[in-house]
Coordinates of C-alpha atoms in Angstrom, one line a residue:
M849 CA 46.4 26.8 -43.2
K850 CA 46.8 28.8 -46.5
N851 CA 43.0 29.2 -46.9
L852 CA 43.1 29.7 -43.2
S853 CA 45.7 32.8 -43.2
E854 CA 44.3 34.1 -45.9
S855 CA 40.8 34.5 -44.4
F856 CA 42.4 36.5 -41.4
A857 CA 44.3 38.5 -44.3
N858 CA 41.5 39.6 -45.8
V859 CA 39.7 41.3 -42.1
S860 CA 40.8 44.1 -41.0
V861 CA 41.3 43.0 -37.2
S862 CA 40.3 46.0 -34.5
Q863 CA 42.4 46.5 -31.6
D864 CA 39.9 44.5 -29.1
L865 CA 39.8 41.6 -31.7
S866 CA 35.9 41.0 -31.3
L867 CA 35.7 38.7 -33.7
A868 CA 31.9 38.2 -33.2
S869 CA 31.4 42.0 -34.6
Y870 CA 32.5 40.5 -38.2
P871 CA 29.8 39.8 -40.4
D872 CA 31.5 36.8 -42.0
N873 CA 30.8 34.1 -39.2
S874 CA 33.1 31.7 -41.2
V875 CA 35.9 33.7 -39.6
V876 CA 34.3 33.0 -35.9
K877 CA 33.8 29.6 -36.6
I878 CA 37.4 28.8 -38.0
F879 CA 38.7 30.7 -35.0
E880 CA 37.1 28.8 -32.4
N881 CA 36.9 25.4 -33.8
I882 CA 40.0 24.9 -35.9
A883 CA 42.8 22.3 -34.7
E884 CA 45.6 24.7 -35.3
G885 CA 46.5 27.1 -32.2
I886 CA 46.0 30.3 -33.1
M887 CA 47.8 33.8 -31.3
I888 CA 46.8 37.6 -32.2
T889 CA 48.9 40.2 -31.3
D890 CA 48.6 44.0 -31.3
K891 CA 50.7 45.9 -33.2
N892 CA 53.2 46.2 -30.4
K893 CA 53.3 42.2 -30.2
R894 CA 51.2 42.1 -27.4
I895 CA 49.0 38.7 -27.2
V896 CA 45.4 39.9 -27.5
K897 CA 43.3 36.8 -28.0
V898 CA 44.1 32.8 -28.5
N899 CA 42.1 30.3 -29.4
A900 CA 41.4 26.8 -27.3
A901 CA 43.9 24.8 -29.6
F902 CA 46.5 27.2 -28.5
E903 CA 45.9 26.4 -24.9
F904 CA 45.6 22.6 -25.5
V905 CA 48.7 22.9 -27.3
T906 CA 51.0 25.1 -24.9
G907 CA 49.2 24.2 -21.3
Y908 CA 48.5 28.4 -21.1
K909 CA 45.3 29.6 -20.2
K910 CA 44.3 32.7 -22.1
E911 CA 44.3 34.8 -19.2
E912 CA 47.7 33.8 -18.5
V913 CA 49.1 35.1 -22.0
I914 CA 47.2 37.9 -22.6
G915 CA 49.1 40.8 -22.0
N916 CA 52.4 39.3 -22.2
T917 CA 54.6 39.0 -25.6
P918 CA 55.2 35.8 -27.8
R919 CA 58.4 35.6 -25.9
I920 CA 56.6 33.5 -23.2
L921 CA 56.5 30.6 -25.5
Q922 CA 60.3 30.9 -26.4
S923 CA 62.5 27.7 -25.9
G924 CA 66.0 29.3 -26.3
M925 CA 66.6 26.9 -29.2
Q926 CA 66.6 29.6 -32.1
E927 CA 69.1 32.5 -31.8
K928 CA 68.5 36.1 -31.6
H929 CA 69.5 36.4 -35.4
F930 CA 66.5 33.9 -36.4
Y931 CA 64.0 36.0 -34.7
L932 CA 65.3 39.2 -36.5
K933 CA 65.4 37.7 -39.5
M934 CA 61.8 36.2 -39.2
W935 CA 60.3 39.6 -38.5
E936 CA 62.5 41.3 -41.2
E937 CA 60.6 39.0 -43.6
I938 CA 57.3 39.7 -42.1
D939 CA 57.8 43.4 -42.4
E940 CA 59.0 43.2 -45.8
C941 CA 56.5 40.5 -47.2
G942 CA 53.5 40.4 -44.5
R943 CA 53.9 36.6 -44.0
W944 CA 56.4 34.2 -42.5
Q945 CA 56.5 30.3 -42.1
G946 CA 58.9 27.6 -40.9
E947 CA 59.6 25.2 -38.2
I948 CA 60.3 26.3 -34.8
W949 CA 61.1 25.1 -31.2
N950 CA 58.5 26.6 -28.4
R951 CA 58.3 25.8 -24.8
R952 CA 55.1 24.7 -23.3
K953 CA 54.2 25.8 -19.7
T954 CA 55.0 22.5 -18.6
G955 CA 58.7 23.2 -19.5
D956 CA 58.8 20.8 -22.4
V957 CA 60.3 22.0 -25.7
Y958 CA 58.0 20.7 -28.6
P959 CA 58.3 21.7 -32.7
E960 CA 55.6 23.6 -34.5
W961 CA 54.9 24.4 -38.1
L962 CA 54.1 28.2 -37.5
T963 CA 52.9 31.0 -39.6
I964 CA 52.7 34.5 -39.0
I965 CA 50.8 37.1 -40.7
S966 CA 50.6 40.8 -40.4
L967 CA 46.9 42.4 -40.5
K968 CA 46.4 45.5 -41.5
N969 CA 43.5 48.2 -41.9
D970 CA 42.1 50.1 -44.9
T971 CA 45.1 52.5 -44.9
G972 CA 47.5 49.7 -44.6
E973 CA 48.7 50.2 -41.2
V974 CA 49.8 47.3 -39.2
T975 CA 47.2 46.5 -36.4
N976 CA 47.6 43.1 -35.4
Y977 CA 49.7 39.9 -36.3
C978 CA 48.3 36.5 -36.4
G979 CA 50.4 33.7 -35.5
I980 CA 48.9 29.9 -36.5
F981 CA 50.9 27.0 -35.7
T982 CA 50.6 23.0 -35.9
D983 CA 52.2 20.8 -33.0
L984 CA 54.5 18.6 -35.1
S985 CA 55.8 16.6 -31.6
E986 CA 54.0 13.2 -32.7
R987 CA 55.3 13.3 -36.5
K988 CA 58.8 14.3 -35.1
I989 CA 58.6 10.8 -32.7
V990 CA 57.7 8.8 -35.7
E991 CA 60.2 10.4 -38.1
N992 CA 63.3 10.3 -35.3
E993 CA 62.2 6.6 -34.5
L994 CA 61.9 5.5 -38.4
E995 CA 65.5 7.2 -38.8
K996 CA 67.2 5.0 -36.0
R997 CA 65.6 2.0 -37.7
T998 CA 67.4 2.8 -40.9
L999 CA 70.5 2.4 -39.5
R1000 CA 70.0 -0.3 -37.0
D1001 CA 69.2 -4.1 -37.2
I1002 CA 66.2 -3.8 -34.5
L1003 CA 66.6 -7.4 -33.3
T1004 CA 69.9 -7.6 -32.5
D1005 CA 70.8 -3.6 -32.5
V1006 CA 74.2 -4.2 -34.9
S1007 CA 73.9 -2.2 -38.1
N1008 CA 71.6 -2.8 -41.0
R1009 CA 72.5 -3.3 -44.6
F1010 CA 72.4 0.4 -45.3
A1011 CA 74.3 1.6 -42.8
Y1012 CA 76.9 -1.1 -43.7
S1013 CA 76.9 0.3 -47.1
E1014 CA 77.2 3.8 -46.2
R1015 CA 80.1 3.1 -44.1
M1016 CA 81.8 0.8 -46.8
N1017 CA 81.2 3.4 -49.6
A1018 CA 83.0 6.1 -46.8
L1019 CA 86.0 3.8 -46.3
L1020 CA 86.5 2.7 -50.1
E1021 CA 86.4 6.3 -51.2
S1022 CA 88.8 7.4 -47.9
T1023 CA 91.3 4.3 -49.0
T1024 CA 91.8 5.1 -52.7
K1025 CA 92.9 8.6 -51.5
M1026 CA 95.8 6.5 -49.6
T1027 CA 99.3 6.9 -50.9
Q1028 CA 100.0 2.9 -49.3
P1029 CA 98.4 0.1 -50.6
V1030 CA 95.5 -1.0 -47.9
Q1031 CA 93.8 -4.4 -47.7
H1032 CA 90.2 -4.7 -46.3
A1033 CA 88.6 -8.1 -45.8
V1034 CA 84.9 -8.4 -46.4
F1035 CA 83.0 -11.8 -44.3
L1036 CA 79.8 -12.7 -45.4
L1037 CA 78.4 -15.5 -42.5
N1038 CA 75.3 -17.4 -43.1
L1039 CA 74.0 -19.6 -40.1
D1040 CA 73.6 -23.4 -41.2
R1041 CA 70.2 -25.1 -40.9
F1042 CA 69.0 -21.9 -39.3
K1043 CA 65.7 -22.6 -41.1
Q1044 CA 65.2 -25.8 -39.2
I1045 CA 65.6 -24.2 -35.7
N1046 CA 62.7 -21.6 -36.8
E1047 CA 60.6 -24.9 -37.8
T1048 CA 61.0 -27.0 -34.9
L1049 CA 61.4 -24.3 -31.7
G1050 CA 60.0 -20.9 -33.5
H1051 CA 61.1 -18.0 -34.5
T1052 CA 60.9 -16.3 -31.1
V1053 CA 63.7 -18.9 -30.4
G1054 CA 65.5 -18.3 -33.7
D1055 CA 65.6 -14.6 -32.8
Q1056 CA 67.0 -15.3 -29.5
L1057 CA 69.8 -17.3 -31.1
L1058 CA 70.4 -14.4 -33.5
V1059 CA 70.7 -11.9 -30.7
E1060 CA 73.5 -14.2 -28.8
V1061 CA 75.3 -14.8 -32.4
S1062 CA 75.6 -11.3 -33.0
K1063 CA 76.5 -10.5 -29.3
R1064 CA 79.5 -13.1 -29.6
I1065 CA 80.8 -11.5 -33.0
K1066 CA 80.7 -8.0 -31.5
G1067 CA 83.2 -9.5 -29.0
L1068 CA 85.6 -10.4 -31.5
I1069 CA 85.7 -7.2 -33.4
K1070 CA 87.6 -3.8 -32.9
N1071 CA 86.1 -0.3 -33.0
K1072 CA 87.4 0.4 -36.7
D1073 CA 86.1 -2.8 -38.0
T1074 CA 82.3 -3.0 -38.8
L1075 CA 79.4 -5.6 -38.2
A1076 CA 75.9 -5.8 -39.7
R1077 CA 73.2 -7.9 -40.2
Y1078 CA 73.0 -8.3 -43.7
G1079 CA 69.3 -10.1 -43.7
G1080 CA 67.7 -13.2 -42.1
D1081 CA 70.2 -15.4 -40.7
E1082 CA 73.2 -13.6 -42.4
F1083 CA 75.8 -11.0 -40.9
V1084 CA 78.4 -9.1 -42.7
I1085 CA 81.8 -8.0 -41.3
T1086 CA 84.6 -5.7 -42.4
L1087 CA 88.2 -6.1 -41.1
T1088 CA 90.0 -2.8 -41.8
N1089 CA 93.6 -2.3 -43.3
I1090 CA 94.8 -6.1 -42.5
V1091 CA 98.2 -6.6 -42.8
H1092 CA 97.7 -10.3 -45.0
P1093 CA 95.0 -12.4 -46.0
R1094 CA 96.1 -14.8 -43.2
E1095 CA 94.6 -12.4 -40.5
A1096 CA 91.4 -12.8 -42.1
A1097 CA 91.6 -16.6 -42.1
K1098 CA 92.6 -16.7 -38.3
F1099 CA 89.6 -14.4 -37.8
A1100 CA 87.4 -16.8 -39.3
E1101 CA 88.5 -19.7 -37.6
Q1102 CA 87.8 -17.3 -34.6
V1103 CA 84.1 -16.6 -35.3
I1104 CA 83.6 -20.4 -36.3
R1105 CA 84.7 -21.4 -32.8
V1106 CA 82.7 -18.8 -31.0
I1107 CA 79.4 -19.8 -32.9
E1108 CA 79.9 -23.3 -32.7
R1109 CA 79.7 -23.1 -28.9
P1110 CA 76.4 -24.2 -27.2
I1111 CA 73.8 -21.4 -27.0
T1112 CA 71.2 -22.0 -24.4
V1113 CA 67.9 -20.2 -25.2
D1114 CA 64.7 -21.2 -23.1
N1115 CA 66.1 -24.3 -21.7
H1116 CA 67.0 -25.5 -25.2
E1117 CA 70.5 -26.4 -25.8
I1118 CA 71.0 -25.4 -29.4
F1119 CA 74.5 -26.0 -31.6
V1120 CA 74.8 -24.1 -34.9
S1121 CA 77.3 -23.5 -37.4
T1122 CA 78.0 -20.9 -39.9
S1123 CA 79.4 -21.1 -43.6
I1124 CA 81.9 -17.9 -44.1
G1125 CA 82.9 -16.1 -47.4
I1126 CA 85.5 -14.1 -47.6
S1127 CA 86.7 -11.1 -50.4
I1128 CA 89.8 -8.9 -49.9
Y1129 CA 89.9 -5.3 -51.2
P1130 CA 91.4 -4.5 -53.7
D1131 CA 91.9 -8.1 -55.1
D1132 CA 88.5 -8.9 -55.3
G1133 CA 86.5 -5.9 -56.0
M1134 CA 87.0 -2.3 -55.7
T1135 CA 83.3 -1.3 -54.8
T1136 CA 81.3 -2.8 -52.1
E1137 CA 78.9 -4.3 -54.1
E1138 CA 81.6 -6.3 -55.8
L1139 CA 83.0 -7.2 -52.4
L1140 CA 79.7 -8.6 -51.1
N1141 CA 78.8 -10.3 -54.4
R1142 CA 82.2 -12.3 -54.3
A1143 CA 82.0 -12.7 -50.6
E1144 CA 78.8 -14.7 -51.2
K1145 CA 80.0 -16.6 -53.7
A1146 CA 82.4 -17.7 -51.6
M1147 CA 80.2 -18.5 -48.7
L1148 CA 78.0 -20.5 -50.9
F1149 CA 81.1 -22.6 -51.5
S1150 CA 81.5 -23.2 -47.8
K1151 CA 78.3 -24.4 -47.7
D1152 CA 78.5 -26.9 -50.6
N1153 CA 81.9 -28.2 -49.1
G1154 CA 80.5 -29.5 -45.5
R1155 CA 79.5 -26.0 -44.0
N1156 CA 81.3 -25.0 -40.7
C1157 CA 84.0 -23.6 -42.8
F1158 CA 85.5 -20.6 -44.5
S1159 CA 86.7 -20.0 -48.1
F1160 CA 88.4 -17.2 -49.8
Y1161 CA 86.7 -15.9 -53.2
F1162 CA 88.7 -17.3 -56.3
D1163 CA 87.7 -16.8 -59.9
E1164 CA 86.6 -20.0 -60.6
L1165 CA 83.3 -19.6 -58.2
N1166 CA 81.7 -17.4 -61.0
T1167 CA 78.4 -19.7 -61.5
D1168 CA 77.8 -22.3 -63.6
S1169 CA 79.2 -21.2 -66.7
K1170 CA 77.2 -23.8 -68.9
R1171 CA 73.8 -22.8 -66.8
V1172 CA 74.8 -19.1 -67.6
L1173 CA 75.5 -19.5 -71.5
L1174 CA 72.1 -21.6 -71.9
L1175 CA 70.5 -19.1 -69.6
D1176 CA 71.7 -16.2 -71.8
R1177 CA 71.0 -17.9 -75.2
E1178 CA 67.5 -18.8 -74.0
L1179 CA 66.5 -15.4 -72.5
R1180 CA 67.1 -13.4 -75.5
K1181 CA 65.4 -15.7 -77.5
A1182 CA 62.5 -15.7 -75.0
I1183 CA 62.5 -11.7 -75.5
E1184 CA 62.5 -12.0 -79.2
N1185 CA 59.7 -14.3 -79.1
R1186 CA 57.7 -12.8 -76.5
E1187 CA 57.5 -15.9 -74.4
F1188 CA 56.8 -14.5 -70.9
T1189 CA 53.5 -14.4 -69.2
L1190 CA 52.0 -12.5 -66.2
A1191 CA 50.3 -13.6 -63.3
Y1192 CA 48.2 -11.4 -61.0
Q1193 CA 47.9 -10.9 -57.1
P1194 CA 44.9 -9.2 -55.8
K1195 CA 44.9 -6.4 -53.4
I1196 CA 42.0 -6.4 -50.8
C1197 CA 41.0 -3.2 -48.9
V1198 CA 40.8 -3.9 -45.4
Q1199 CA 37.6 -2.1 -44.6
S1200 CA 35.7 -2.9 -47.6
N1201 CA 36.6 -6.3 -48.6
E1202 CA 36.5 -4.9 -52.1
I1203 CA 39.4 -5.8 -54.7
V1204 CA 41.2 -2.5 -55.3
G1205 CA 43.9 -3.6 -57.8
V1206 CA 46.3 -6.5 -58.5
E1207 CA 50.3 -6.8 -58.7
A1208 CA 51.6 -8.0 -62.2
L1209 CA 54.4 -10.7 -61.7
V1210 CA 56.3 -12.2 -64.7
R1211 CA 56.4 -15.7 -65.4
W1212 CA 58.6 -17.6 -67.7
T1213 CA 58.8 -21.5 -68.7
N1214 CA 61.6 -22.5 -71.3
D1215 CA 61.6 -25.9 -73.2
K1216 CA 65.4 -26.5 -71.7
L1217 CA 65.6 -24.6 -68.8
G1218 CA 62.0 -25.6 -67.6
F1219 CA 60.3 -23.1 -65.4
V1220 CA 62.6 -20.5 -64.4
S1221 CA 62.6 -18.2 -61.1
P1222 CA 62.2 -14.8 -61.8
G1223 CA 64.9 -14.4 -59.4
E1224 CA 67.1 -15.6 -61.5
F1225 CA 66.3 -14.4 -65.1
I1226 CA 65.3 -10.8 -63.8
A1227 CA 68.5 -10.8 -62.0
Y1228 CA 70.7 -11.8 -64.9
A1229 CA 68.3 -9.6 -67.4
E1230 CA 69.5 -6.6 -64.9
E1231 CA 73.5 -7.6 -65.5
T1232 CA 73.0 -7.8 -68.9
G1233 CA 71.2 -4.9 -70.0
L1234 CA 68.1 -7.5 -71.1
I1235 CA 66.2 -5.9 -68.4
I1236 CA 65.1 -2.9 -70.9
P1237 CA 63.5 -5.1 -73.4
L1238 CA 61.9 -7.3 -71.0
S1239 CA 60.5 -4.4 -69.0
E1240 CA 58.7 -3.2 -72.3
I1241 CA 57.6 -6.8 -72.7
I1242 CA 55.8 -6.7 -69.2
F1243 CA 54.4 -3.0 -69.6
D1244 CA 52.8 -4.4 -72.9
L1245 CA 51.5 -7.7 -71.4
A1246 CA 50.1 -5.8 -68.4
C1247 CA 48.2 -3.5 -71.1
Q1248 CA 46.8 -6.4 -72.9
G1249 CA 45.8 -7.8 -69.1
N1250 CA 43.8 -4.3 -68.6
M1251 CA 42.0 -4.8 -71.6
N1252 CA 40.6 -8.6 -70.5
L1253 CA 39.8 -6.5 -67.1
L1254 CA 37.9 -4.0 -69.2
H1255 CA 36.0 -6.4 -71.6
A1256 CA 35.0 -8.3 -68.4
G1257 CA 33.7 -5.2 -66.8
Y1258 CA 36.4 -4.5 -64.5
S1259 CA 37.2 -0.8 -65.0
N1260 CA 38.3 -0.2 -61.4
I1261 CA 41.2 -2.5 -60.9
P1262 CA 44.2 -1.2 -61.5
I1263 CA 47.1 -3.0 -62.6
A1264 CA 50.4 -2.3 -60.5
I1265 CA 54.0 -3.0 -62.2
N1266 CA 57.0 -3.4 -61.0
V1267 CA 60.1 -1.1 -62.7
S1268 CA 63.6 -2.0 -62.9
S1269 CA 66.1 0.2 -61.4
I1270 CA 67.9 0.4 -64.7
H1271 CA 65.0 0.7 -66.8
F1272 CA 63.8 3.7 -64.8
Q1273 CA 67.1 5.3 -64.9
Q1274 CA 67.2 5.1 -68.4
Q1275 CA 66.9 8.7 -70.3
G1276 CA 63.7 7.2 -73.1
F1277 CA 62.1 5.4 -70.0
L1278 CA 58.9 8.0 -70.2
E1279 CA 59.0 8.0 -73.8
S1280 CA 59.0 4.1 -74.1
I1281 CA 56.3 3.8 -71.4
Q1282 CA 53.7 6.4 -73.6
S1283 CA 54.7 4.5 -76.6
I1284 CA 53.1 1.5 -75.4
L1285 CA 50.0 3.2 -73.9
E1286 CA 49.6 4.7 -77.4
K1287 CA 50.0 1.4 -79.2
N1288 CA 47.6 -0.4 -76.8
N1289 CA 45.0 2.5 -77.0
T1290 CA 44.9 2.7 -73.2
S1291 CA 45.3 5.1 -70.2
A1292 CA 48.1 5.3 -67.5
L1293 CA 45.1 5.6 -65.0
N1294 CA 44.6 2.0 -65.5
F1295 CA 48.3 1.3 -63.8
E1296 CA 50.2 2.0 -61.0
I1297 CA 53.9 2.0 -60.9
E1298 CA 55.7 0.5 -58.2
V1299 CA 59.5 1.3 -57.6
T1300 CA 62.0 0.1 -55.0
E1301 CA 63.6 2.1 -52.3
R1302 CA 66.9 1.8 -54.0
T1303 CA 65.7 2.5 -57.3
V1304 CA 64.2 6.0 -55.9
M1305 CA 67.6 6.8 -53.8
N1306 CA 70.3 6.1 -56.7
N1307 CA 69.4 9.9 -57.6
A1308 CA 67.0 11.3 -55.5
S1309 CA 66.6 14.8 -57.0
E1310 CA 66.1 13.4 -60.5
T1311 CA 64.0 10.8 -59.5
V1312 CA 61.5 13.3 -57.9
N1313 CA 61.6 15.0 -61.5
K1314 CA 60.8 11.6 -63.4
L1315 CA 57.9 10.7 -60.7
V1316 CA 56.4 13.8 -61.1
K1317 CA 56.0 13.4 -65.0
L1318 CA 54.7 9.7 -64.2
K1319 CA 52.0 11.5 -62.0
L1320 CA 51.1 13.9 -64.6
L1321 CA 50.9 11.2 -67.2
G1322 CA 48.0 9.7 -65.0
F1323 CA 50.2 6.8 -63.2
K1324 CA 49.4 6.0 -59.5
L1325 CA 52.9 5.5 -57.8
S1326 CA 53.9 3.5 -55.1
M1327 CA 57.4 2.7 -53.2
D1328 CA 57.9 -1.4 -53.1
D1329 CA 59.4 -3.0 -50.3
F1330 CA 59.3 -0.2 -48.2
G1331 CA 61.3 -0.6 -44.7
T1332 CA 64.1 -2.5 -46.1
G1333 CA 66.8 0.5 -45.2
Y1334 CA 67.4 2.5 -48.1
S1335 CA 64.8 5.7 -47.6
S1336 CA 65.8 9.2 -46.7
L1337 CA 62.7 10.4 -45.0
S1338 CA 63.6 14.1 -46.0
Y1339 CA 63.2 12.9 -49.9
L1340 CA 60.0 10.8 -49.0
V1341 CA 58.2 13.7 -48.4
K1342 CA 59.1 14.9 -51.8
F1343 CA 58.5 12.0 -53.5
P1344 CA 54.6 12.0 -55.0
L1345 CA 54.1 8.8 -53.9
D1346 CA 50.3 7.5 -53.4
V1347 CA 51.2 4.3 -51.6
L1348 CA 53.9 2.8 -49.4
K1349 CA 54.3 -1.1 -49.5
I1350 CA 55.5 -2.5 -46.4
D1351 CA 58.2 -5.2 -47.1
Q1352 CA 56.9 -8.8 -46.1
S1353 CA 60.2 -9.4 -43.8
F1354 CA 58.1 -7.0 -41.3
I1355 CA 55.1 -8.6 -42.0
Q1356 CA 55.8 -12.2 -41.5
Q1357 CA 56.6 -11.7 -37.6
I1358 CA 54.5 -9.2 -37.2
C1359 CA 52.1 -11.3 -34.6
I1360 CA 55.3 -12.8 -32.9
L1361 CA 57.5 -9.8 -32.6
A1362 CA 56.7 -6.9 -30.9
D1363 CA 59.6 -4.6 -32.9
K1364 CA 58.1 -6.0 -35.9
Q1365 CA 54.6 -4.9 -35.2
A1366 CA 56.1 -1.1 -33.8
I1367 CA 57.6 -0.8 -37.2
V1368 CA 54.5 -1.5 -39.1
D1369 CA 52.5 0.8 -36.8
A1370 CA 54.8 3.5 -37.5
I1371 CA 55.0 3.2 -40.8
I1372 CA 51.1 3.2 -41.7
Q1373 CA 51.3 6.3 -39.2
M1374 CA 53.7 8.0 -41.1
A1375 CA 52.3 7.5 -44.7
H1376 CA 48.8 8.5 -43.3
R1377 CA 50.2 11.7 -42.3
L1378 CA 51.5 12.0 -45.6
N1379 CA 48.6 11.3 -47.3
M1380 CA 49.9 7.9 -48.6
K1381 CA 47.9 4.6 -48.6
V1382 CA 49.4 1.6 -47.2
V1383 CA 49.7 -2.1 -48.7
A1384 CA 50.9 -5.1 -46.6
E1385 CA 52.8 -7.6 -48.7
G1386 CA 53.3 -10.9 -48.0
V1387 CA 50.2 -11.6 -45.3
E1388 CA 49.9 -15.2 -45.2
T1389 CA 47.7 -15.7 -42.1
K1390 CA 44.2 -14.8 -40.3
Q1391 CA 46.0 -13.3 -37.7
Q1392 CA 48.3 -11.1 -39.8
A1393 CA 45.1 -9.6 -41.7
A1394 CA 43.8 -8.9 -38.4
L1395 CA 46.2 -7.3 -37.0
L1396 CA 46.7 -5.2 -39.7
K1397 CA 43.3 -4.0 -40.0
E1398 CA 43.7 -3.1 -36.2
L1399 CA 46.9 -0.9 -37.2
G1400 CA 45.1 0.7 -40.0
C1401 CA 46.5 -0.7 -43.1
D1402 CA 44.6 0.1 -46.0
F1403 CA 45.0 -3.0 -48.5
I1404 CA 46.6 -6.4 -48.1
Q1405 CA 48.0 -8.6 -50.6
G1406 CA 49.2 -12.1 -50.1
Y1407 CA 48.6 -15.8 -50.0
Y1408 CA 46.0 -15.2 -47.6
Y1409 CA 43.6 -14.2 -50.3
S1410 CA 45.2 -15.3 -53.4
K1411 CA 48.7 -16.8 -54.7
P1412 CA 49.4 -14.9 -58.2
L1413 CA 46.8 -16.2 -60.8
P1414 CA 47.0 -16.4 -64.9
M1415 CA 44.3 -13.8 -66.2
D1416 CA 41.6 -16.6 -66.8
E1417 CA 42.2 -17.7 -63.1
L1418 CA 41.7 -14.0 -62.0
L1419 CA 38.7 -13.4 -63.6
E1420 CA 36.8 -16.1 -62.0
F1421 CA 38.6 -15.0 -59.0
I1422 CA 37.3 -11.6 -59.0
Q1423 CA 33.7 -13.4 -59.9
F1424 CA 33.3 -15.5 -56.9
W1425 CA 34.7 -13.1 -54.9
E1426 CA 32.1 -10.3 -55.5
I1427 CA 29.4 -13.2 -55.3
D1428 CA 31.0 -14.1 -52.0
Q1429 CA 30.8 -10.4 -50.6
Q1430 CA 27.3 -9.7 -51.8
E1431 CA 26.2 -13.1 -49.9
R1432 CA 27.8 -11.3 -46.9
V1433 CA 25.8 -8.2 -47.1

């Protein structure tokens, strides 16, 4: 757009706009073939020329607009002051650009990105004005759909986790300003044995069951209360301004009774129950995170004590103290002795079938604890601050892994590294990463840094600055688990990201649920319009891979191609993969 504007700005356009007379044929070709709509007026703002793209977007033929003013396109959505200010800037600076709403010949209102420049003759007198615009309708549709999906759970049409957190944060903030003491009850519900229903009757039946459960719960709550799908088969409810915890207990009993009634789905009579955990504000926590964490502990206690019941949080529910003490001691030793290893999961290009990168995933096996799940020790490391030295070890190991790839002759396979939110937010984060790269004599160009939506949205303005610095160092940048509901689209366009990784929760049911497919399709379209590549995580079947290829996804990662592999097995995998691809040619 900038070069196009400059091309017009550098020519002196005559009153009759006979572009064919210009010696620079590039201007003529641009005018005739450019995808953007172009409208040129005389100095009195009467339209004298439009191109084919203008006719296509607005619906007006050139004969219908020539001689008219651009007012023929006005939608009425901008006030008179808007246009006065716009023309004031054009008169002063010779140029204006911005988003504007116009009206097609059909009467439909549409958004466009418009640039207006004034064209002057050799004496500096304005002879014409040139407007160049891009129709933003399709992008707006995608953005609006994604904005909607960030607030609602698509399946059950109740609030999602992000919307719940926003509402709870606002509730707690307003509560702290009240002079009278107030209590709120947070309920975390988990459907018992829901996995068995999915496995025996199928995910479609399971989804219909979730819809019916959400309808039954909605029938119990008031407008002032909040219901959200927390994830999978879990729901979270907040009862506001309760008089006594007995009110919460009575409500929990109602939920249990309404859910245990048989549910008929596709001629199947299904019986399901729920385990509920309850935390009370302010006794059990002052923040949303604390209240949810303690409600979850109470819910797990309910499951351990027979299911289909509810439990209030109590202090003894803090996890097995002996296990925690052992984990703490052994984790500190493991960090000191660098006892961790990395497994690498390949990413495959959908079009070329080439390996385009790998993701590094940390592993830990301990003499006393055995294999420790990353979900356990990473979460504990984040709670205790041990995640910072652990992250630095992971970076160091990834550098060693990169050297192994380079020595084996694979210089075009970057390693993606997950960055903890806590580590990313440290003031010395960039310095520590640079130091590790220098120590290993390797370049940031060999790596991709993955950040989650939660990480980048904690302090979006500061994040932009930090991501830009990482980009300047040479790192590729990707947003992991995209679609889980934390992103603000207005900030997303500001982040200098190269890749969006679609969360596997969308991929798992992409071939079963049209809603999941629609979300993935929308994310892919949006990412491509923002010049980002897209990785689908958790791909496990041939059908998923084929559908993702059809939707235009760029890269695939998941067990369909390979599980995470130690470095020696990864090198063998790459070698066999390349041989296999050569044989297919």
